[in-house]
Tab-separated table of C-alpha atoms in Angstrom:
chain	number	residue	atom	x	y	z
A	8	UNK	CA	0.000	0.000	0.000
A	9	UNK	CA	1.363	3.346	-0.829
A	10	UNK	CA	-0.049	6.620	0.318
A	11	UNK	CA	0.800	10.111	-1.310
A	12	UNK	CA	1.272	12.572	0.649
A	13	UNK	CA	0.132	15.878	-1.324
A	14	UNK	CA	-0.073	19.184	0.109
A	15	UNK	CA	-1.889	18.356	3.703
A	16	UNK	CA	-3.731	15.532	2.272
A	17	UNK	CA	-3.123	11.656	2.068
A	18	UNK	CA	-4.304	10.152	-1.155
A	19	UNK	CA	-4.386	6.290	-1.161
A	20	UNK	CA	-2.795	4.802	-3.999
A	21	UNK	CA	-2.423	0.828	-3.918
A	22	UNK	CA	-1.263	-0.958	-6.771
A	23	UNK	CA	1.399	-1.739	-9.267
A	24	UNK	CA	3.247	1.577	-9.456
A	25	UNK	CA	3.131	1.328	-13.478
A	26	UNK	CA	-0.633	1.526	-13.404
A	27	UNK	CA	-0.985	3.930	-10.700
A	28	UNK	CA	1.892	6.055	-12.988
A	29	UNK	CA	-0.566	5.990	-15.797
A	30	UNK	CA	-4.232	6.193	-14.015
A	31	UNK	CA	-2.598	9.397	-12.435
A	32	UNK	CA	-1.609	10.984	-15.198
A	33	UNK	CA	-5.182	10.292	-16.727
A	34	UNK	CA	-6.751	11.558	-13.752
A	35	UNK	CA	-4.382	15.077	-14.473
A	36	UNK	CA	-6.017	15.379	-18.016
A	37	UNK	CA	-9.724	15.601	-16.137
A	38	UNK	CA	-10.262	19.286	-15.135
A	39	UNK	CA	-13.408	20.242	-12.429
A	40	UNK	CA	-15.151	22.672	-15.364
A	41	UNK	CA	-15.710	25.406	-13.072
A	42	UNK	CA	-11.786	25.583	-11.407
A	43	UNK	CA	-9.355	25.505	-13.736
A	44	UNK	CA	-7.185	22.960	-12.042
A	45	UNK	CA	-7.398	19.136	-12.574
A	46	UNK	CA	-9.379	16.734	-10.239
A	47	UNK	CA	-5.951	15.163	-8.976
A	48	UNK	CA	-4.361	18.490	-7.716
A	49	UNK	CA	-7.205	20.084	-6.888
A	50	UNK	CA	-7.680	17.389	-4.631
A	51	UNK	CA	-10.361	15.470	-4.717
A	52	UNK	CA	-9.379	12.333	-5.306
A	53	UNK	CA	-8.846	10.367	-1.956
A	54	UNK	CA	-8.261	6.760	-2.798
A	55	UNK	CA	-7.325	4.813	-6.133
A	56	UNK	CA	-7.082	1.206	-5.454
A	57	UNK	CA	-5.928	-1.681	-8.622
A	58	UNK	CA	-7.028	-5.452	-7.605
A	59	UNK	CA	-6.663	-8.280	-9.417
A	60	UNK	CA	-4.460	-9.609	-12.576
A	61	UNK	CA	-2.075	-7.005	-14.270
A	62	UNK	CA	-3.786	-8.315	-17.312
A	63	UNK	CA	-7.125	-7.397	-16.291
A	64	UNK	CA	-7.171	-5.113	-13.389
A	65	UNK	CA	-10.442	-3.665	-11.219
A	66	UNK	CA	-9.772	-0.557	-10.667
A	67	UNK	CA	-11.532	1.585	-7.853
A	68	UNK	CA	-11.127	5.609	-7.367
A	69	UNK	CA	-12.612	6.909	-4.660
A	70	UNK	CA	-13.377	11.003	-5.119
A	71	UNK	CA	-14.939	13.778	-4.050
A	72	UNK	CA	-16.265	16.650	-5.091
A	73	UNK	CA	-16.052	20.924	-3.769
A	74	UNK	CA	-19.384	20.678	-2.607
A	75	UNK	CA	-22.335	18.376	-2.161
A	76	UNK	CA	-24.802	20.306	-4.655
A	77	UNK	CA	-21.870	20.825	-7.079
A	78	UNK	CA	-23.221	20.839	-10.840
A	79	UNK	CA	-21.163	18.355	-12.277
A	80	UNK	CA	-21.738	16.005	-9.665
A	81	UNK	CA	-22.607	13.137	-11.983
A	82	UNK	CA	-20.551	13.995	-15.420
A	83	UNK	CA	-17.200	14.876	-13.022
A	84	UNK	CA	-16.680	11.271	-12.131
A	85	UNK	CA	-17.971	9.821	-15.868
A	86	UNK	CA	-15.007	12.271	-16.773
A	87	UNK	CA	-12.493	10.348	-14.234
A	88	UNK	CA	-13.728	6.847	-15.285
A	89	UNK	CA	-13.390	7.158	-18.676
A	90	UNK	CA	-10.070	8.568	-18.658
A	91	UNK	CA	-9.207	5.496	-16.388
A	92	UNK	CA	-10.615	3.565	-18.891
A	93	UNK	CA	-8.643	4.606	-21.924
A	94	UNK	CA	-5.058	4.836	-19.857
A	95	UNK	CA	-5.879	1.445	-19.169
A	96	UNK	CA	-7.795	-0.188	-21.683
A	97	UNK	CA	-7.134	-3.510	-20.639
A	98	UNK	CA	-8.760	-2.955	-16.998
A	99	UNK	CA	-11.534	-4.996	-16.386
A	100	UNK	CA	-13.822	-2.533	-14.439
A	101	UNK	CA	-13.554	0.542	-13.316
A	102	UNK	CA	-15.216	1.904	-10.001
A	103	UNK	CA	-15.697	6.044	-9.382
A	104	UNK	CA	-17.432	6.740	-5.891
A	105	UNK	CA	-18.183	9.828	-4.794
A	106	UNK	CA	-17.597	10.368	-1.087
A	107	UNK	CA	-17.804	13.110	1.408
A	108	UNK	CA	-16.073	12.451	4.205
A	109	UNK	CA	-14.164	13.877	4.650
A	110	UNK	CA	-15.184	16.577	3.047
A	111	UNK	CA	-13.138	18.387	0.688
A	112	UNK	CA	-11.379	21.659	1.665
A	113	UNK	CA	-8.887	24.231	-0.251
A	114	UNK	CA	-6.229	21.723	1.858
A	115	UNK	CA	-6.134	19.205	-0.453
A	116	UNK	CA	-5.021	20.824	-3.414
A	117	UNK	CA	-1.593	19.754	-3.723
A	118	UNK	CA	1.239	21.822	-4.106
A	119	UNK	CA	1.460	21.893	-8.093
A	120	UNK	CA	-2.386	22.935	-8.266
A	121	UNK	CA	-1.825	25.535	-5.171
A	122	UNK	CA	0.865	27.105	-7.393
A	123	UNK	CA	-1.221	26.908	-10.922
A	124	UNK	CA	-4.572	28.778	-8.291
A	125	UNK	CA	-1.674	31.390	-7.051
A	126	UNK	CA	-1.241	31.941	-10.707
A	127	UNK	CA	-4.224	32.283	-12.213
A	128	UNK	CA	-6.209	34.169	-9.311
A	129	UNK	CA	-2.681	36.278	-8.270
A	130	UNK	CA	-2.896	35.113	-4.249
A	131	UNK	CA	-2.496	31.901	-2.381
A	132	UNK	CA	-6.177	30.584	-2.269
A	133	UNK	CA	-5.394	27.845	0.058
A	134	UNK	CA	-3.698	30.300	2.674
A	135	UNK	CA	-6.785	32.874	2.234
A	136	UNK	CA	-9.462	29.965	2.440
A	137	UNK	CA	-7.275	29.340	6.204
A	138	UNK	CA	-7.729	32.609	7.591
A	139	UNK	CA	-11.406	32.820	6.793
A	140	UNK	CA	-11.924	29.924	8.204
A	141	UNK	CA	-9.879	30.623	11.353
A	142	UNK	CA	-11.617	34.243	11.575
A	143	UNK	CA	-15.092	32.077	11.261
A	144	UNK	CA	-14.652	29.314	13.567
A	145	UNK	CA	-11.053	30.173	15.862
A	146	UNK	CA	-8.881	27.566	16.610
């Protein structure tokens, strides 16, 4: 079992590493249509699990979404699976659940996708999303 640390999240991968190279890479070509980051850094994918025979894996993702009425709630994993599907053609099935707990927060976009939001919106989002929340609740 191997688990990624990224930014101040653990993402669960288990499996060969040469299929969890390439189902990663597929999940970095699948962007959330409303962020401009892809669902891997941005984060919301907690667990990707490969069982079974190289030659026909089952492969099981486990992801999550920004929020619970978010509008792509049922094309954003189609998006995931089928990119699974044609990194790894030879998998036997293909799993995407959609989880919420934990739910997702700006702390588990990983540290490439923190640096592509500082970019694009000119401030760390991650850091701002902190000190609201701190302001809000303490602690």
């Amino acid at each position: 079992m191997l688990y990624e640390e990224e930014g101040g999240a653990s993402i669960v991968l288990e499996g060969p590493k040469e299929l969890l190279d390439r189902i990663v890479e597929a999940l970095k070509e699948v962007y959330d249509p409303e962020i401009p980051v892809n669902v891997y850094d941005l984060g919301l994918i907690y667990e990707v699990r490969v069982e079974g025979p190289r030659e026909r894996p089952r492969i099981k993702v486990k992801m999550s979404l920004t929020a619970i009425g978010c509008p792509v709630s049922v094309a954003l994993p189609a998006y995931v699976e089928d990119a699974i599907r044609e990194a790894v053609p030879e998998a036997e099935d293909v799993e995407v659940e959609v989880v919420f707990d934990p739910p997702w927060t700006p702390e588990r976009v990983t540290p490439e996708g923190r640096e592509l939001l500082k970019t694009i919106y000119g401030y760390d989002v991650v850091e701002q999303w902190k000190r609201a929340a701190q302001q809000q609740y303490g602690g």
